[in-house]
Coordinates of C-alpha atoms in Angstrom, one line a residue:
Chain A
X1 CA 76.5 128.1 123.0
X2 CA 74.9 126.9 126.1
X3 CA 76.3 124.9 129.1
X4 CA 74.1 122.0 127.7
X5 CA 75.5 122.2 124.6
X6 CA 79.6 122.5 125.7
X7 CA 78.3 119.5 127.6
X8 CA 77.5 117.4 125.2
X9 CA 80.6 118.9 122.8
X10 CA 82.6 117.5 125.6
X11 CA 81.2 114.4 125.8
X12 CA 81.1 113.7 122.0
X13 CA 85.2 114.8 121.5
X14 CA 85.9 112.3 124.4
X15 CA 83.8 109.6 122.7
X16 CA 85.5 109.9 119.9
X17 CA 89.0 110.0 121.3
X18 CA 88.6 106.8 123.4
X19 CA 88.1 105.2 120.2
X20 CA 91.8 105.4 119.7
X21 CA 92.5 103.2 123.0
X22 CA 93.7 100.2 121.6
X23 CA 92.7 97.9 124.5
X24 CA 88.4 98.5 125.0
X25 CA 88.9 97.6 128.4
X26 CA 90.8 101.4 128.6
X27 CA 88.8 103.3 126.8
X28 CA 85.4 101.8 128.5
X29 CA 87.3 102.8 132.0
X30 CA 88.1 106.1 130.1
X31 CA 84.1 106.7 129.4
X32 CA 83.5 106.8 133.1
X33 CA 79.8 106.0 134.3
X34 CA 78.5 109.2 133.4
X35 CA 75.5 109.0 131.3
X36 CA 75.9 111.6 128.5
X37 CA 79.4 110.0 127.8
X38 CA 78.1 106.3 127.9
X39 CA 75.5 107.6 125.8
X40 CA 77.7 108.5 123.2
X41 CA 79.9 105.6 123.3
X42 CA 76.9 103.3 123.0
X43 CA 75.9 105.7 120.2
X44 CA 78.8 104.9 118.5
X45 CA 78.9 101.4 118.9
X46 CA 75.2 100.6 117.2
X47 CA 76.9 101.7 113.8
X48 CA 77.3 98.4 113.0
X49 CA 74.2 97.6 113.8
X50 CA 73.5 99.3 110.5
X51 CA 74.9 96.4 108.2
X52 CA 73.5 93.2 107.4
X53 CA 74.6 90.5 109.9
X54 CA 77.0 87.9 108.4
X55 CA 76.3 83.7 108.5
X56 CA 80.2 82.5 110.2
X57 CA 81.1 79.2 109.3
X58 CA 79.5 76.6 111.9
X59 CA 83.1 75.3 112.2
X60 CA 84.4 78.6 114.1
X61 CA 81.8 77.8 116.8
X62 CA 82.7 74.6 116.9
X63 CA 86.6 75.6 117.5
X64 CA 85.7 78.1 119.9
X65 CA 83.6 75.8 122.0
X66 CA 86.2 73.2 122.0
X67 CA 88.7 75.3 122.8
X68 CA 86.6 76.9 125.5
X69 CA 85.9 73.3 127.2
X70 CA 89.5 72.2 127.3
X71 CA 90.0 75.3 129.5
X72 CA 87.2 74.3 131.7
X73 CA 87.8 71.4 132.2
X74 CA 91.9 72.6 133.3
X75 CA 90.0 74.7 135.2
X76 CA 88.3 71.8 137.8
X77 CA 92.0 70.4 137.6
X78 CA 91.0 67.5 135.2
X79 CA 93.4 65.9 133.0
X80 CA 92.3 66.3 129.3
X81 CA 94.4 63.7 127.1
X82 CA 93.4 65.0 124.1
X83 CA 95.1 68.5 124.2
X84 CA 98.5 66.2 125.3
X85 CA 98.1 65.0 122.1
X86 CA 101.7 66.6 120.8
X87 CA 103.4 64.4 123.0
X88 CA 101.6 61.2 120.9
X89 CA 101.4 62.7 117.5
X90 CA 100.6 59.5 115.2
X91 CA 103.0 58.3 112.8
X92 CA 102.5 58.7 108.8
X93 CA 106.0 56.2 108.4
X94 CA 105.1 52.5 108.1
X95 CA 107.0 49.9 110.3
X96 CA 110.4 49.7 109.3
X97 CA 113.7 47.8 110.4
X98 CA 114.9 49.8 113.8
X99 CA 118.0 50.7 111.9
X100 CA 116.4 52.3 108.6
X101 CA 113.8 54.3 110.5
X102 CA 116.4 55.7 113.5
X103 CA 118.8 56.7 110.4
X104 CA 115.6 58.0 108.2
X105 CA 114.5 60.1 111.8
X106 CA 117.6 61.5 112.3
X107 CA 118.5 62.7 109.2
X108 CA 114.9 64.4 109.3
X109 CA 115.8 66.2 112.7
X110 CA 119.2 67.4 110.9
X111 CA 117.0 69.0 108.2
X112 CA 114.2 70.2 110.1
X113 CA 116.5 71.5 112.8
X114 CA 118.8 73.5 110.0
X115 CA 115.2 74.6 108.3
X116 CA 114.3 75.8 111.8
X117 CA 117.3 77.3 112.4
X118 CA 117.0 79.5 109.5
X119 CA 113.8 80.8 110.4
X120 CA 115.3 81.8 113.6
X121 CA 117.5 84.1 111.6
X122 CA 114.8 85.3 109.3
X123 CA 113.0 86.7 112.0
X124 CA 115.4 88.4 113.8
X125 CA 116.9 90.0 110.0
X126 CA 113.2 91.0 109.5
X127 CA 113.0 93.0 113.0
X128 CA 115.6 94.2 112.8
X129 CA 115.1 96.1 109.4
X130 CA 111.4 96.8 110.9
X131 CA 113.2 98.6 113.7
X132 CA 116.2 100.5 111.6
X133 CA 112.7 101.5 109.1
X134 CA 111.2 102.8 112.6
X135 CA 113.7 104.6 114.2
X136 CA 114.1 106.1 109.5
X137 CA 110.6 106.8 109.8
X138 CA 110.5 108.8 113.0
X139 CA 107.9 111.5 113.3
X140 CA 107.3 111.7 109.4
X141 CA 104.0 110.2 109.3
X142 CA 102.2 109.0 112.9
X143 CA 100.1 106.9 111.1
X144 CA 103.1 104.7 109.0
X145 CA 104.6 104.9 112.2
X146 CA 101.6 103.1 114.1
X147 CA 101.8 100.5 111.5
X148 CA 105.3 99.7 111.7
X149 CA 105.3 99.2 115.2
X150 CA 102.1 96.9 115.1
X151 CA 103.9 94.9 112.4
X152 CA 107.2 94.9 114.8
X153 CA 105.5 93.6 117.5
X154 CA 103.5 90.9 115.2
X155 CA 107.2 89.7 114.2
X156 CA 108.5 89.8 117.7
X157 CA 105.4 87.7 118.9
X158 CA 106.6 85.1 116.1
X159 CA 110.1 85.0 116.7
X160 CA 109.3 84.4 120.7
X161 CA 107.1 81.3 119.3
X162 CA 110.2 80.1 118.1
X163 CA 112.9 80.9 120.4
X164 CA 110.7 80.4 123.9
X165 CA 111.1 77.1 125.7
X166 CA 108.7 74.4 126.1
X167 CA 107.3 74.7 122.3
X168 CA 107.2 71.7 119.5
X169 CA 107.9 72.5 115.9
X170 CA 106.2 70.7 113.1
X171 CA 108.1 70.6 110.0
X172 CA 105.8 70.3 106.8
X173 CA 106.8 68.3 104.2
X174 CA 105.5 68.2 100.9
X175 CA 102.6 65.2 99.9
X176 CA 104.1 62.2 98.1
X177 CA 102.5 62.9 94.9
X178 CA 101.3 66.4 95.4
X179 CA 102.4 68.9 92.6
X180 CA 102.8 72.7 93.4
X181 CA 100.7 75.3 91.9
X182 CA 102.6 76.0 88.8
X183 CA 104.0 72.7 87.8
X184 CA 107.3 73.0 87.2
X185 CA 108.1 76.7 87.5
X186 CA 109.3 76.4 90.9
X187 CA 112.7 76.9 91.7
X188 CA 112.4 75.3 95.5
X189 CA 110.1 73.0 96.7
X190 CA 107.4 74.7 99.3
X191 CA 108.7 74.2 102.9
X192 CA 106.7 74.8 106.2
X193 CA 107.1 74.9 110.1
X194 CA 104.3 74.8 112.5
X195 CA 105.6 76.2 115.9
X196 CA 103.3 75.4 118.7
X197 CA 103.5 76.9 122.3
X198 CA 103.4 74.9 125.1
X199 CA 100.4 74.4 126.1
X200 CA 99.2 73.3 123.2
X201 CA 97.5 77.0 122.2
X202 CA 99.6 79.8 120.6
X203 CA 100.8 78.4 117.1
X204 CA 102.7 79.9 114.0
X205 CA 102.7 78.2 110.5
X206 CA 105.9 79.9 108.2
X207 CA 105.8 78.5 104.6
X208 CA 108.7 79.2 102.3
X209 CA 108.5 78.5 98.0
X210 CA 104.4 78.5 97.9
X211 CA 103.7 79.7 94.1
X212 CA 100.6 82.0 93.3
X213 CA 97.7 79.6 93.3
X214 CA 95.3 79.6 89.9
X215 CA 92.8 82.1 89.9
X216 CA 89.8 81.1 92.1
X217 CA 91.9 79.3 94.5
X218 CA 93.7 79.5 97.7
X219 CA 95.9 77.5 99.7
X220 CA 94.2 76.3 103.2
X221 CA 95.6 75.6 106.8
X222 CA 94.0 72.8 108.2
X223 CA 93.6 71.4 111.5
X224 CA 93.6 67.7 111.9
X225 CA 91.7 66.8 114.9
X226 CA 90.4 63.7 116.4
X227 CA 86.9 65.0 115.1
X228 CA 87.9 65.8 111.7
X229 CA 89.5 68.8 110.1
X230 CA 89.1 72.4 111.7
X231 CA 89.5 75.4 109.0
X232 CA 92.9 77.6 109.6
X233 CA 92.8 79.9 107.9
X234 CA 93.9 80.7 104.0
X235 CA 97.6 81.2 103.4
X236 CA 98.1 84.2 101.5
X237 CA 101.4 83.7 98.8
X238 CA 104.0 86.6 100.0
X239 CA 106.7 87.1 97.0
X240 CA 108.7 89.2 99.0
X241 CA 108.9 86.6 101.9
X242 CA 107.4 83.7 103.7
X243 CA 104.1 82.7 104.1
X244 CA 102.4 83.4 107.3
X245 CA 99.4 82.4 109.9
X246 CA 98.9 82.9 113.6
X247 CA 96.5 82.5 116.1
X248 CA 96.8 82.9 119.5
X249 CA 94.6 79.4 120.4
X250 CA 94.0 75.6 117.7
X251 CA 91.5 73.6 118.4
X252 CA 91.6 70.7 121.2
X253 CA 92.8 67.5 119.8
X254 CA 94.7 68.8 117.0
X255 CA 98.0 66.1 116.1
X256 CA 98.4 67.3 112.4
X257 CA 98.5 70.0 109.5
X258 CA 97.9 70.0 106.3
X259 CA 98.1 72.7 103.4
X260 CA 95.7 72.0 100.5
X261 CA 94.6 73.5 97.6
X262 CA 91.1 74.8 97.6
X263 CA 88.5 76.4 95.0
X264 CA 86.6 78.9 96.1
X265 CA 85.3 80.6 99.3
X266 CA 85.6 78.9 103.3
X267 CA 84.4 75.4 103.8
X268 CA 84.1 73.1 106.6
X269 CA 86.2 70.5 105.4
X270 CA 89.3 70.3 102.6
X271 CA 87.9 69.4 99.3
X272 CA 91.2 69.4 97.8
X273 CA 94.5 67.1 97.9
X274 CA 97.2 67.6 100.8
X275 CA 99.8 70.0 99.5
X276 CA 101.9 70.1 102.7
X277 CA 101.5 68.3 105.7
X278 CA 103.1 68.3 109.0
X279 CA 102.0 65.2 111.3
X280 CA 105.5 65.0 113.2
X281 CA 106.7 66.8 116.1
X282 CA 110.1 68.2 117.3
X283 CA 110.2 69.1 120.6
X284 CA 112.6 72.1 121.1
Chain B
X1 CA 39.9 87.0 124.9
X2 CA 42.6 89.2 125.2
X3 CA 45.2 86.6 125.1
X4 CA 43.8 85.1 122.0
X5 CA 44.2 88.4 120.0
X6 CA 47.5 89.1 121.2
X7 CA 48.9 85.8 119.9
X8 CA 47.0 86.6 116.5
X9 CA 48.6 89.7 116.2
X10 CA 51.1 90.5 113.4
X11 CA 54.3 91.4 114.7
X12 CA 54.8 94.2 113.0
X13 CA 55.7 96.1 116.6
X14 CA 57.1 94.5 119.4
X15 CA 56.0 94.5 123.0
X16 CA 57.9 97.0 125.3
X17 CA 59.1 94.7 127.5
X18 CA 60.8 93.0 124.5
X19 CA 63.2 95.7 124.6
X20 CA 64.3 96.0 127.9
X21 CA 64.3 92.3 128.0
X22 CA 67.3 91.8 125.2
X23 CA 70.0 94.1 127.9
X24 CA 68.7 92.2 130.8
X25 CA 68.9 88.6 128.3
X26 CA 73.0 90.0 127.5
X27 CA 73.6 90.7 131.0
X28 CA 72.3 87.5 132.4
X29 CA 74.4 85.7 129.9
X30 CA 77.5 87.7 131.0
X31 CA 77.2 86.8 134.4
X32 CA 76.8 83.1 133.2
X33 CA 80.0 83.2 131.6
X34 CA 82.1 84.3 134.2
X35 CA 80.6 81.9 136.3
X36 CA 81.9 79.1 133.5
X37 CA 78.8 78.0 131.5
X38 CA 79.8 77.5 128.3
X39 CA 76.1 76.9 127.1
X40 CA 75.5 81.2 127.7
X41 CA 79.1 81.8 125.8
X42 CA 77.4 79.3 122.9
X43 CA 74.3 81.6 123.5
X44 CA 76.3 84.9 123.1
X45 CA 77.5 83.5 120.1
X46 CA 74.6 83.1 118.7
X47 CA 73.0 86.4 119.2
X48 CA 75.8 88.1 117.9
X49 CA 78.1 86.2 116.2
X50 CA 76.7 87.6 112.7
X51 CA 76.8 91.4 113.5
X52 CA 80.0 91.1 114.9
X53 CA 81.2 88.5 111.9
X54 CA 79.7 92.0 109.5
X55 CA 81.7 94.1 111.3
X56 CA 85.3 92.7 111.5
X57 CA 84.4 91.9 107.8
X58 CA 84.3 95.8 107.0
X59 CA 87.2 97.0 108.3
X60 CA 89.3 93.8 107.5
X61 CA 88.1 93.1 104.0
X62 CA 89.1 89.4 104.0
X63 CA 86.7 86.4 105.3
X64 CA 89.9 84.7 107.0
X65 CA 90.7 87.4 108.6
X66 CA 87.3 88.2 110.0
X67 CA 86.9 84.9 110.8
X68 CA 89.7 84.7 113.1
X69 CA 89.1 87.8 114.8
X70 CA 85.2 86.3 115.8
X71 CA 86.6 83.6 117.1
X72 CA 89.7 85.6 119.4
X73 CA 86.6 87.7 120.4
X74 CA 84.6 85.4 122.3
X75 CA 87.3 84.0 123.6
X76 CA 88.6 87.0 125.1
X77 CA 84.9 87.3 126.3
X78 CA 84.9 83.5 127.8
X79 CA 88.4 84.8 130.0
X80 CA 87.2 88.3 130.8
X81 CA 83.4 88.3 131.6
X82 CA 84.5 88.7 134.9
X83 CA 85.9 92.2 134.7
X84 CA 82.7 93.1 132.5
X85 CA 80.8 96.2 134.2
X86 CA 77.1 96.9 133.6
X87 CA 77.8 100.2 134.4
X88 CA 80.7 101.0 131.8
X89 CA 78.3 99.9 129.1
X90 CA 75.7 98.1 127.5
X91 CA 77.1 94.2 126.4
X92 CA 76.5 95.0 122.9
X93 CA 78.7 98.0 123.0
X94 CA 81.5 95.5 124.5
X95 CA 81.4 93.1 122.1
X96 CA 81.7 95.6 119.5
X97 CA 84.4 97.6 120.7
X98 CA 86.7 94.6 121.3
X99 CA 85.6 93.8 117.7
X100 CA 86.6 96.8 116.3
X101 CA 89.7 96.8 118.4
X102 CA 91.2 93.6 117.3
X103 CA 90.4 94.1 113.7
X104 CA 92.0 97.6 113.5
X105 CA 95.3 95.8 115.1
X106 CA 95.1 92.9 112.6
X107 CA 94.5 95.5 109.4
X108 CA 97.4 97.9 110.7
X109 CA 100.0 95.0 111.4
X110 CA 99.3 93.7 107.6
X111 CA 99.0 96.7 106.5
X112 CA 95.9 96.3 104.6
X113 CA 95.4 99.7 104.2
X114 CA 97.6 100.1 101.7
X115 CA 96.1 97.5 99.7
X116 CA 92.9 98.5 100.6
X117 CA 91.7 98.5 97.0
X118 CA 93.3 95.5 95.6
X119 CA 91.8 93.4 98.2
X120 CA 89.1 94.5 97.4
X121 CA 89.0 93.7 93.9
X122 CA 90.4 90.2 94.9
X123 CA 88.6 89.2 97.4
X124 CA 86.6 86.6 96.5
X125 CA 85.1 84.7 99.0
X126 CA 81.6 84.3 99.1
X127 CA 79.9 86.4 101.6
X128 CA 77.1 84.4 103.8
X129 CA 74.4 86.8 104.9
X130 CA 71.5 85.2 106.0
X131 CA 67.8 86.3 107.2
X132 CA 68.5 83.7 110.1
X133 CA 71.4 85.9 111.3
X134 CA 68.8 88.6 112.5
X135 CA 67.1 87.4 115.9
X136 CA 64.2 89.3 116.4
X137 CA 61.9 91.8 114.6
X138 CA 63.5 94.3 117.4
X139 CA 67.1 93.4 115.6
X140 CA 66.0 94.2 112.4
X141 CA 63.8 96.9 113.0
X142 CA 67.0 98.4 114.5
X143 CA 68.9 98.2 111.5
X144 CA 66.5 99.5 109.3
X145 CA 66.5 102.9 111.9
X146 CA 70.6 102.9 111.7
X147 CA 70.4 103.3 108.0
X148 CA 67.7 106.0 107.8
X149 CA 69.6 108.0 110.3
X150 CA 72.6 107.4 108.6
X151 CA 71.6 107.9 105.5
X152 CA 70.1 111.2 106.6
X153 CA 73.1 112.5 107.7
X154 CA 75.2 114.5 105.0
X155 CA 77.9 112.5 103.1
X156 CA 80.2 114.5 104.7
X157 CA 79.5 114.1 108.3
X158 CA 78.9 110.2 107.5
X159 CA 82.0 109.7 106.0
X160 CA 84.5 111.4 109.1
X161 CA 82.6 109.2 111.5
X162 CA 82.9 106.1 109.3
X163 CA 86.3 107.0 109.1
X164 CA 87.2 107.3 112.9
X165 CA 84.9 103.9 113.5
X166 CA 85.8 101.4 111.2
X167 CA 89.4 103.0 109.7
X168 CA 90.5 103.8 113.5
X169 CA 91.7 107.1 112.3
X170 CA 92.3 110.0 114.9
X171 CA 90.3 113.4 113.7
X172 CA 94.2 114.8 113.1
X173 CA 94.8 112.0 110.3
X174 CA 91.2 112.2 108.8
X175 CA 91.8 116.1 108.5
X176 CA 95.4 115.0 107.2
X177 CA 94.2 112.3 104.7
X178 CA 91.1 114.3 103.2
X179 CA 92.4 118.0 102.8
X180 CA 90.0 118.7 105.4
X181 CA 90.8 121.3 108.2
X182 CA 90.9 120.0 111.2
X183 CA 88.0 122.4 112.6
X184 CA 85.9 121.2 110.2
X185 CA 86.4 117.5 110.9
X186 CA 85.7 118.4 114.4
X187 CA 82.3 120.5 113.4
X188 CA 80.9 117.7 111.4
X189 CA 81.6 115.0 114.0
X190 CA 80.0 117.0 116.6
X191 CA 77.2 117.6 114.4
X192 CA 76.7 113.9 113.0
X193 CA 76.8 112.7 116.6
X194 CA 74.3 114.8 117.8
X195 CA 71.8 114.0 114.7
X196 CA 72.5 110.6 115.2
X197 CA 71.6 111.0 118.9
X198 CA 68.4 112.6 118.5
X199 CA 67.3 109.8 115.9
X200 CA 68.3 106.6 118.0
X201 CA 67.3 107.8 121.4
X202 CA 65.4 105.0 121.6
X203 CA 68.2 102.8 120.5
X204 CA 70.2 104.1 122.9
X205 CA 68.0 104.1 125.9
X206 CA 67.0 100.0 125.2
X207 CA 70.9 100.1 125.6
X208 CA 70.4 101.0 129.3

């Protein structure tokens, strides 16, 4: 083999184990500014270039731009209103007598506070058997073990949405009216939180007693925004727990949820009727 | 003249300058974005929101997911264009990589793998490809020269790169999960890579 060739052995092998690098940011420092090794690293990177390019919804862009100009404009030091919209999230509950809606509120803190309080203790049960399966696990199998730990620090992140300070939870509440999937079979009545960060970015939606939808359809997070709804994301029924969504940023302007039931693939807009909505606050 | 019959040509090949222009277009954008124009990140988008959107898709298997990742991507890009470096690599090869990054993390913490082939049986959200998603004759030219050269590559070389890019799997698990020896994942990635090399030189010089 000739020097040229070990060169570019060399090159290839560390291509290919800077893919491992979880963070890019590494593995592009790893690649170094020599040629033959950003060759190969480019190289690798066009494989996708290979597959048909996909149409995203034009409501992800729209999220993302959002998003992006709330951040600019915190960056010039401007107030933006809209994403202090948790501290004025609007009120589903008609006028009542001062007495009947204090008593109704409080009993709904009591509630939401014991749901919340159990999720606190889910989470920490569930990390705790991730890390006892962990430490079982050991060195059998590098691979399980890589997935474990991603899915310990996936449940970590949650619980420190819902223990940290400065964060709102959003109890969900079944629709007046709305009947779950399989209509009757349900021994408990689907329940939801929506933890928000401060900040108004990082959120986590937990939903407990969600039945398998009908075939063809799939319950959907929304977002309810001052400019309409902004897709979430599609919450997946878990029978060995609850269900889950996360995202590290919601769009500007958001002072509501809502689950609803909807046929067929992403749309910009829920076709469906509110399953579960969430349109008051707790600030914890 | 001359002008005239240049505008009435087909453009069946593009103009050099074409393709030095699209790393010069992604690096000008770059430098936008760190310097807070949200119109370049909308432009970014735009050029590559649909390969990227493709890519996530693979190694995720579910829209939602995919979805989700896109959209942590660019934002990622909108708070780090600033530590981008020409030099590391091309934009393209940036986007991707944090791409591929994120979705690997997402599929191992859900553990998708290991319902790898249920999902895909179940998934059934439609799948939006579009001729508009390609942005230039240069774009799709490109893609039509990725799938020759890969599909001129023996099955077995394809498949241990394929598994390495888009399952994130070390060559030690892909010799592990196939029965393969370990020398012999090594040999055929060395020898894809270089076949792949010599057929997308081009490719990877418009990278530059």
């Amino acid at each position: 083999m000739s020097d040229q060739d070990h060169h570019h052995d060399r090159a290839i092998e560390r291509a290919i184990e800077h893919l491992t690098a979880s963070d890019p940011e590494r593995h592009l420092a790893l690649v170094g500014a020599e040629d033959l090794e950003r060759s190969y690293t480019d190289l690798l990177a066009l494989l996708p270039f290979a597959d048909q390019p996909q149409l995203p919804d034009s409501a992800i862009k729209t999220a993302l731009l959002r998003t992006v100009s709330g951040e600019a404009s915190d960056r010039l030091g401007e107030s933006v209103p809209s994403r202090q919209a948790p501290a004025a999230v609007r009120r589903s509950l008609a006028p009542q007598p001062w007495t009947f809606a204090l008593a109704a509120m409080f009993g709904l803190c009591l509630m939401g506070l014991a749901f919340l309080g159990g999720r606190v203790s889910e989470q920490r049960e569930q990390i705790g058997a991730l890390e006892a399966l962990i430490e079982k696990t050991g060195a059998e199998s590098a691979e399980q073990n890589r997935l474990l730990q991603a899915q310990l620090q996936h449940s970590a992140r949650n619980l420190e949405m819902i223990t940290t300070v400065a964060r709102e939870a959003y109890p969900m509440h079944l629709e007046a009216g709305a009947v779950p999937a399989s209509i009757g079979a349900a021994a408990t009545e689907p329940r939801g939180v929506v933890w928000v960060c401060g900040r108004h970015q990082r959120w986590y939606l937990n939903v407990q007693g969600l039945q398998p939808p009908p075939s063809g359809f799939a319950y959907t997070l929304w977002f309810v925004t001052e400019g309409g709804f902004v897709n979430g994301g599609v919450l997946e029924v878990n029978a060995d727990g609850p269900s889950e969504l996360d995202a590290p940023f919601m769009p500007i302007g958001t002072n509501s949820f809502q689950v609803t039931l909807e046929r067929g693939g992403p749309r910009g807009k829920p076709d469906g009727r509110p399953l579960l909505v969430a349109d008051q606050s707790i600030a914890l | 003249m001359l002008s005239s019959i240049r505008s009435a040509a087909p453009m069946s090949c593009p103009e050099p300058n074409e393709r030095s222009t699209n790393a010069a277009i992604d690096g000008g954008l770059i430098r936008r974005i760190a310097d807070g124009d949200e119109s370049a990140l909308s432009e970014l988008y735009d050029r590559y929101a649909g390969l990227l959107l493709a890519l996530a898709r693979r190694i995720l298997l579910r829209q939602s997911d995919a979805e989700e990742v896109l959209q942590e991507v660019f934002l990622q890009v909108w708070n780090q264009a600033g530590r981008y470096d020409t030099r590391r690599s091309a934009v393209s090869t940036w986007l991707v990589l944090i791409t591929r990054s994120r979705s690997i993390d997402r599929l191992r913490s859900r553990q998708v793998l290991d319902r790898t082939l249920g999902a895909l049986q179940q998934e059934n959200r439609g799948i939006h490809t579009s001729p508009e998603g390609i942005r230039s004759v240069l774009w799709e030219q490109r893609r039509r020269r990725l799938q020759r050269a890969l599909a001129d590559l023996p099955a077995e070389q394809r498949q241990v790169l394929e598994l390495a890019f888009y399952r994130g799997m070390t060559q030690s698990e892909i010799a592990e999960g196939t029965g393969i020896p370990l020398g012999t994942v090594k040999t055929r990635t060395l020898l894809a890579m270089k076949k792949l090399r010599k057929a997308l030189e081009d490719e990877i010089r418009d990278l530059l």
